[in-house]
Coordinates of N, CA and C in Angstrom, one line a residue:
Q6 N -44.1 -25.6 -36.6 CA -43.8 -25.5 -35.2 C -44.3 -26.7 -34.5
Q7 N -43.5 -27.1 -33.5 CA -43.8 -28.4 -32.8 C -44.4 -28.2 -31.5
N8 N -45.0 -29.3 -31.0 CA -45.5 -29.3 -29.6 C -46.5 -28.2 -29.3
G9 N -47.2 -27.7 -30.3 CA -48.2 -26.7 -30.0 C -47.6 -25.3 -29.7
E10 N -46.4 -25.0 -30.1 CA -45.8 -23.7 -29.9 C -46.6 -22.6 -30.5
H11 N -47.2 -22.9 -31.6 CA -48.0 -21.8 -32.3 C -49.2 -21.4 -31.5
L12 N -49.6 -22.2 -30.5 CA -50.7 -21.8 -29.6 C -50.3 -20.9 -28.4
L13 N -49.0 -20.8 -28.2 CA -48.6 -19.9 -27.1 C -48.9 -18.4 -27.4
P14 N -49.4 -17.7 -26.4 CA -49.7 -16.3 -26.7 C -48.4 -15.5 -26.9
D15 N -48.6 -14.4 -27.7 CA -47.5 -13.5 -28.0 C -47.3 -12.5 -26.9
R16 N -46.6 -12.9 -25.8 CA -46.4 -12.1 -24.6 C -45.6 -10.8 -25.0
A17 N -44.7 -10.8 -25.9 CA -44.0 -9.6 -26.3 C -44.9 -8.6 -26.9
G18 N -45.8 -9.1 -27.8 CA -46.8 -8.2 -28.4 C -47.8 -7.7 -27.4
E19 N -48.2 -8.5 -26.5 CA -49.1 -8.0 -25.4 C -48.5 -7.0 -24.6
K20 N -47.2 -7.2 -24.2 CA -46.5 -6.2 -23.4 C -46.3 -4.9 -24.1
K21 N -46.0 -5.0 -25.4 CA -45.9 -3.8 -26.2 C -47.2 -3.1 -26.3
A22 N -48.4 -3.8 -26.5 CA -49.7 -3.2 -26.5 C -50.0 -2.4 -25.2
I23 N -49.7 -3.0 -24.1 CA -49.9 -2.4 -22.8 C -49.0 -1.1 -22.7
E24 N -47.8 -1.2 -23.1 CA -46.9 -0.1 -23.0 C -47.4 1.1 -23.9
L25 N -47.9 0.7 -25.1 CA -48.5 1.8 -26.0 C -49.7 2.4 -25.3
Q26 N -50.6 1.7 -24.6 CA -51.7 2.2 -23.9 C -51.3 3.2 -22.8
M27 N -50.3 2.8 -22.1 CA -49.8 3.6 -21.0 C -49.1 4.9 -21.5
R28 N -48.3 4.8 -22.5 CA -47.7 6.0 -23.1 C -48.8 6.9 -23.6
H29 N -49.8 6.4 -24.3 CA -50.9 7.2 -24.8 C -51.6 8.0 -23.6
L30 N -51.8 7.2 -22.6 CA -52.5 7.8 -21.4 C -51.7 9.0 -20.8
L31 N -50.4 8.8 -20.6 CA -49.6 9.8 -20.0 C -49.4 11.0 -20.9
R32 N -49.3 10.7 -22.2 CA -49.1 11.8 -23.2 C -50.4 12.6 -23.4
E33 N -51.5 12.0 -23.5 CA -52.7 12.7 -23.9 C -53.6 13.2 -22.7
T34 N -53.3 12.9 -21.5 CA -54.1 13.4 -20.4 C -53.5 14.5 -19.6
K35 N -52.4 15.0 -20.0 CA -51.8 16.2 -19.5 C -51.9 16.3 -17.9
G36 N -51.4 15.2 -17.3 CA -51.3 15.2 -15.8 C -52.5 14.8 -15.1
Q37 N -53.6 14.5 -15.8 CA -54.8 14.1 -15.0 C -54.6 12.8 -14.4
F38 N -53.7 11.9 -14.9 CA -53.5 10.6 -14.4 C -52.0 10.4 -14.3
K39 N -51.6 9.7 -13.1 CA -50.2 9.3 -13.0 C -50.2 7.9 -12.6
L40 N -49.3 7.1 -13.1 CA -49.2 5.7 -12.8 C -47.9 5.5 -11.9
S41 N -48.1 4.7 -10.9 CA -46.9 4.5 -10.0 C -47.1 3.1 -9.4
Q42 N -46.1 2.7 -8.6 CA -46.0 1.4 -7.9 C -46.3 0.2 -8.9
P43 N -45.6 0.1 -10.0 CA -45.8 -1.0 -10.8 C -45.4 -2.3 -10.2
L44 N -46.3 -3.3 -10.3 CA -46.0 -4.6 -9.7 C -46.4 -5.7 -10.7
R45 N -45.9 -6.9 -10.4 CA -46.3 -8.1 -11.2 C -47.2 -8.9 -10.3
S46 N -48.3 -9.4 -10.8 CA -49.3 -10.1 -10.0 C -48.8 -11.5 -9.6
Y47 N -47.8 -12.0 -10.3 CA -47.2 -13.2 -9.8 C -45.8 -13.3 -10.4
P48 N -44.9 -14.0 -9.8 CA -43.5 -13.9 -10.1 C -43.1 -14.2 -11.6
G49 N -43.9 -15.1 -12.3 CA -43.6 -15.4 -13.7 C -44.4 -14.5 -14.7
A50 N -45.0 -13.4 -14.2 CA -45.8 -12.5 -15.1 C -44.8 -11.9 -16.1
A51 N -45.3 -11.8 -17.4 CA -44.4 -11.3 -18.4 C -44.2 -9.8 -18.3
F52 N -45.0 -9.1 -17.6 CA -44.9 -7.7 -17.4 C -45.6 -7.2 -16.2
N53 N -45.3 -6.0 -15.8 CA -46.0 -5.4 -14.6 C -47.5 -5.2 -15.0
D54 N -48.4 -5.7 -14.2 CA -49.8 -5.6 -14.5 C -50.6 -5.0 -13.3
R55 N -50.0 -4.5 -12.4 CA -50.7 -3.8 -11.2 C -50.1 -2.4 -11.1
F56 N -50.9 -1.4 -11.0 CA -50.4 0.0 -10.9 C -51.3 0.8 -10.0
R57 N -50.7 1.7 -9.3 CA -51.5 2.7 -8.6 C -51.8 3.9 -9.6
V58 N -53.0 4.3 -9.7 CA -53.4 5.4 -10.6 C -53.8 6.6 -9.7
T59 N -53.0 7.7 -9.8 CA -53.4 8.9 -9.1 C -54.1 9.8 -10.1
V60 N -55.4 10.1 -9.7 CA -56.3 10.8 -10.5 C -56.3 12.3 -10.0
S61 N -55.9 13.2 -10.8 CA -56.0 14.6 -10.4 C -57.4 15.0 -10.4
Y62 N -57.9 15.6 -9.3 CA -59.3 16.0 -9.3 C -59.5 17.1 -8.2
A63 N -60.2 18.1 -8.6 CA -60.6 19.2 -7.7 C -59.4 19.7 -6.9
N64 N -58.3 20.1 -7.5 CA -57.1 20.6 -6.8 C -56.6 19.6 -5.8
S65 N -56.9 18.4 -6.0 CA -56.4 17.3 -5.1 C -56.2 16.1 -5.9
S66 N -56.3 14.9 -5.3 CA -56.2 13.7 -6.1 C -56.9 12.6 -5.3
V67 N -57.2 11.5 -6.1 CA -57.7 10.3 -5.5 C -56.9 9.2 -6.1
E68 N -56.8 8.1 -5.4 CA -56.0 7.0 -5.9 C -56.9 5.7 -6.1
W69 N -56.6 5.1 -7.2 CA -57.3 3.9 -7.6 C -56.2 2.8 -7.9
T70 N -56.5 1.6 -7.9 CA -55.6 0.5 -8.2 C -56.1 -0.1 -9.5
L71 N -55.2 -0.1 -10.5 CA -55.5 -0.7 -11.8 C -54.9 -2.1 -11.9
L72 N -55.8 -3.0 -12.2 CA -55.4 -4.4 -12.2 C -55.6 -5.0 -13.6
L73 N -54.5 -5.0 -14.3 CA -54.5 -5.7 -15.6 C -54.2 -7.1 -15.4
S74 N -54.2 -7.9 -16.4 CA -53.9 -9.4 -16.2 C -52.8 -9.8 -17.1
A75 N -51.7 -10.1 -16.6 CA -50.6 -10.6 -17.4 C -50.9 -12.0 -18.0
S76 N -51.7 -12.7 -17.3 CA -52.1 -14.1 -17.9 C -53.2 -14.0 -18.9
A77 N -54.0 -12.9 -18.9 CA -55.1 -12.7 -19.8 C -55.2 -11.2 -20.2
P78 N -54.2 -10.7 -20.8 CA -54.1 -9.2 -21.1 C -55.2 -8.7 -22.0
H79 N -55.8 -9.6 -22.8 CA -56.9 -9.1 -23.7 C -58.2 -8.9 -22.9
E80 N -58.3 -9.3 -21.7 CA -59.4 -9.0 -20.9 C -59.4 -7.6 -20.3
P81 N -60.5 -7.0 -20.2 CA -60.5 -5.6 -19.6 C -60.0 -5.6 -18.2
P82 N -59.4 -4.5 -17.8 CA -58.8 -4.5 -16.4 C -59.9 -4.3 -15.3
D83 N -59.5 -4.6 -14.1 CA -60.3 -4.3 -13.0 C -59.8 -3.0 -12.3
I84 N -60.6 -2.3 -11.6 CA -60.1 -1.1 -10.9 C -60.7 -1.2 -9.5
I85 N -59.8 -0.9 -8.5 CA -60.2 -0.8 -7.1 C -60.3 0.6 -6.8
F86 N -61.4 1.1 -6.3 CA -61.6 2.5 -6.0 C -61.4 2.7 -4.5
E87 N -61.3 4.0 -4.1 CA -61.2 4.2 -2.6 C -62.4 3.8 -1.9
E88 N -62.3 3.5 -0.7 CA -63.4 3.0 0.1 C -64.6 3.9 0.1
G89 N -65.8 3.4 -0.1 CA -67.0 4.2 -0.1 C -67.3 4.8 -1.4
C90 N -66.5 4.6 -2.4 CA -66.8 5.1 -3.8 C -67.0 4.1 -4.8
E91 N -67.2 2.8 -4.4 CA -67.3 1.8 -5.3 C -68.5 1.9 -6.2
A92 N -69.6 2.4 -5.7 CA -70.9 2.4 -6.4 C -71.0 3.4 -7.5
F93 N -70.0 4.3 -7.7 CA -70.2 5.3 -8.7 C -70.0 4.8 -10.1
A94 N -69.4 3.6 -10.2 CA -69.1 3.1 -11.5 C -69.4 1.6 -11.5
P95 N -70.7 1.2 -11.6 CA -71.0 -0.2 -11.8 C -70.3 -0.8 -13.0
Y96 N -69.6 -1.9 -12.7 CA -68.7 -2.5 -13.8 C -69.5 -2.8 -15.1
D97 N -70.7 -3.2 -15.0 CA -71.4 -3.6 -16.2 C -72.0 -2.4 -16.9
Q98 N -71.9 -1.2 -16.4 CA -72.4 0.0 -17.0 C -71.2 0.9 -17.6
I99 N -70.0 0.4 -17.5 CA -68.9 1.2 -18.0 C -68.7 0.9 -19.5
E100 N -69.1 1.8 -20.3 CA -69.0 1.6 -21.8 C -67.6 1.3 -22.3
S101 N -66.6 2.0 -21.8 CA -65.3 1.7 -22.3 C -64.8 0.3 -22.0
L102 N -65.3 -0.3 -21.0 CA -65.0 -1.7 -20.7 C -65.6 -2.6 -21.8
R103 N -66.8 -2.3 -22.2 CA -67.5 -3.1 -23.2 C -66.7 -3.0 -24.6
R104 N -66.1 -1.9 -24.8 CA -65.3 -1.7 -26.1 C -63.9 -2.0 -25.9
W105 N -63.4 -2.5 -24.8 CA -62.0 -2.7 -24.5 C -61.4 -3.6 -25.5
S106 N -60.2 -3.1 -25.9 CA -59.4 -3.9 -26.9 C -57.9 -3.6 -26.5
L107 N -57.2 -4.6 -26.2 CA -55.8 -4.5 -25.9 C -55.0 -3.8 -27.1
D108 N -55.5 -4.1 -28.3 CA -54.8 -3.6 -29.5 C -55.1 -2.1 -29.9
R109 N -56.0 -1.5 -29.1 CA -56.4 -0.1 -29.3 C -55.6 0.7 -28.3
P110 N -54.6 1.5 -28.8 CA -53.8 2.3 -27.8 C -54.6 3.3 -27.0
T111 N -55.8 3.6 -27.4 CA -56.6 4.6 -26.6 C -57.5 4.0 -25.5
A112 N -57.5 2.6 -25.5 CA -58.5 1.9 -24.6 C -58.3 2.3 -23.1
L113 N -57.1 2.3 -22.6 CA -56.9 2.7 -21.2 C -57.2 4.1 -20.9
T114 N -56.8 5.0 -21.8 CA -57.2 6.4 -21.7 C -58.7 6.6 -21.7
E115 N -59.4 6.0 -22.6 CA -60.8 6.1 -22.6 C -61.5 5.6 -21.3
L116 N -61.0 4.5 -20.8 CA -61.5 3.9 -19.6 C -61.3 4.9 -18.4
L117 N -60.1 5.3 -18.2 CA -59.8 6.2 -17.1 C -60.6 7.6 -17.2
R118 N -60.7 8.1 -18.4 CA -61.4 9.3 -18.6 C -62.9 9.1 -18.3
E119 N -63.5 8.0 -18.7 CA -64.9 7.7 -18.4 C -65.1 7.6 -16.9
L120 N -64.2 6.8 -16.2 CA -64.3 6.7 -14.8 C -64.1 8.0 -14.1
R121 N -63.2 8.8 -14.5 CA -63.0 10.1 -13.9 C -64.3 11.0 -14.0
E122 N -64.9 11.0 -15.2 CA -66.1 11.7 -15.4 C -67.3 11.2 -14.5
R123 N -67.4 9.9 -14.4 CA -68.4 9.3 -13.5 C -68.1 9.7 -12.1
Y124 N -66.8 9.7 -11.7 CA -66.5 10.1 -10.3 C -66.9 11.6 -10.1
R125 N -66.6 12.4 -11.1 CA -67.0 13.8 -11.0 C -68.5 14.0 -10.8
L126 N -69.3 13.3 -11.6 CA -70.7 13.3 -11.5 C -71.2 12.8 -10.1
H127 N -70.6 11.7 -9.7 CA -70.9 11.1 -8.3 C -70.6 12.1 -7.2
Q128 N -69.5 12.8 -7.3 CA -69.1 13.8 -6.3 C -70.1 15.0 -6.3
M129 N -70.5 15.4 -7.5 CA -71.4 16.5 -7.6 C -72.8 16.1 -7.0
D130 N -73.2 14.9 -7.2 CA -74.5 14.4 -6.6 C -74.4 14.3 -5.1
R131 N -73.2 13.9 -4.6 CA -73.0 13.9 -3.2 C -73.1 15.3 -2.6
C132 N -72.5 16.3 -3.3 CA -72.5 17.6 -2.8 C -74.0 18.1 -2.7
F133 N -74.7 17.9 -3.7 CA -76.1 18.3 -3.8 C -76.9 17.6 -2.7
A134 N -76.6 16.4 -2.4 CA -77.4 15.6 -1.4 C -77.2 16.1 0.0
I135 N -76.1 16.7 0.3 CA -75.8 17.2 1.7 C -76.1 18.7 1.8
A136 N -76.3 19.4 0.7 CA -76.4 20.8 0.7 C -77.8 21.3 1.2
D137 N -77.8 22.4 2.0 CA -79.1 23.0 2.3 C -79.5 23.8 1.1
D138 N -80.7 24.5 1.2 CA -81.3 25.2 0.1 C -80.3 26.3 -0.4
R139 N -79.7 27.1 0.5 CA -78.8 28.2 0.1 C -77.6 27.6 -0.7
L140 N -77.0 26.6 -0.1 CA -75.8 26.0 -0.7 C -76.1 25.4 -2.0
R141 N -77.3 24.7 -2.1 CA -77.7 24.1 -3.3 C -77.9 25.2 -4.4
F142 N -78.4 26.3 -4.1 CA -78.5 27.4 -5.0 C -77.1 27.8 -5.5
E143 N -76.2 28.0 -4.6 CA -74.8 28.3 -5.0 C -74.2 27.2 -5.9
L144 N -74.4 26.0 -5.6 CA -73.8 24.9 -6.4 C -74.5 24.9 -7.8
E145 N -75.8 25.1 -7.8 CA -76.4 25.2 -9.2 C -75.9 26.4 -10.0
S146 N -75.6 27.5 -9.3 CA -75.0 28.6 -10.0 C -73.6 28.2 -10.6
V147 N -72.8 27.6 -9.8 CA -71.5 27.1 -10.3 C -71.6 26.2 -11.4
R148 N -72.5 25.2 -11.3 CA -72.7 24.2 -12.3 C -73.3 24.9 -13.6
G149 N -74.1 25.9 -13.5 CA -74.6 26.6 -14.6 C -73.5 27.4 -15.4
L150 N -72.6 28.0 -14.6 CA -71.5 28.7 -15.2 C -70.4 27.8 -15.8
C151 N -70.2 26.7 -15.2 CA -69.2 25.8 -15.6 C -69.7 24.4 -15.4
P152 N -70.3 23.8 -16.5 CA -70.9 22.5 -16.4 C -69.8 21.4 -16.0
A153 N -68.6 21.6 -16.3 CA -67.5 20.7 -16.0 C -66.8 20.9 -14.7
A154 N -67.4 21.8 -13.8 CA -66.9 22.1 -12.5 C -66.6 20.8 -11.7
E155 N -65.5 20.8 -11.0 CA -65.2 19.7 -10.1 C -65.5 20.1 -8.7
M156 N -66.4 19.3 -8.0 CA -66.7 19.5 -6.7 C -66.4 18.2 -5.9
R157 N -66.2 18.3 -4.6 CA -65.9 17.1 -3.8 C -66.6 17.3 -2.5
A158 N -67.3 16.3 -2.1 CA -68.0 16.2 -0.8 C -67.0 15.6 0.2
L159 N -66.6 16.3 1.2 CA -65.7 15.8 2.2 C -66.5 15.6 3.5
L160 N -66.8 14.4 3.8 CA -67.6 14.2 5.0 C -66.8 13.6 6.1

């Protein structure tokens, strides 16, 4: 190969890897996550790398923005959370980002599941923080009966 063509990234392979991750996410999460509003971060991007993620939670939903990188798809994505909820998932503490691999079809699913669980725990902590003694007792009862219960503090 001439002129360094062998150094060019395999954009078709990267696009395929991202498509496999998204298919796995939608197939394996049974409606917990929906992807919409696909965009390209710049006109020459090889594939859509910006998405709105609708996360089904507590009989409602929250929306996050998933930022992949068409220019560096092997890098883990960034996620923009709704205002006021950024602190529930410090970027350096997200285990699935440390294990991120574009070539692993489960990577995106693992990331969003981990973030959803962290969001659930954050919301539960918020509920307990604003509850009086009686409500705290009721919340503890619910948590004892169903440890995976979804609660949401609406302030």
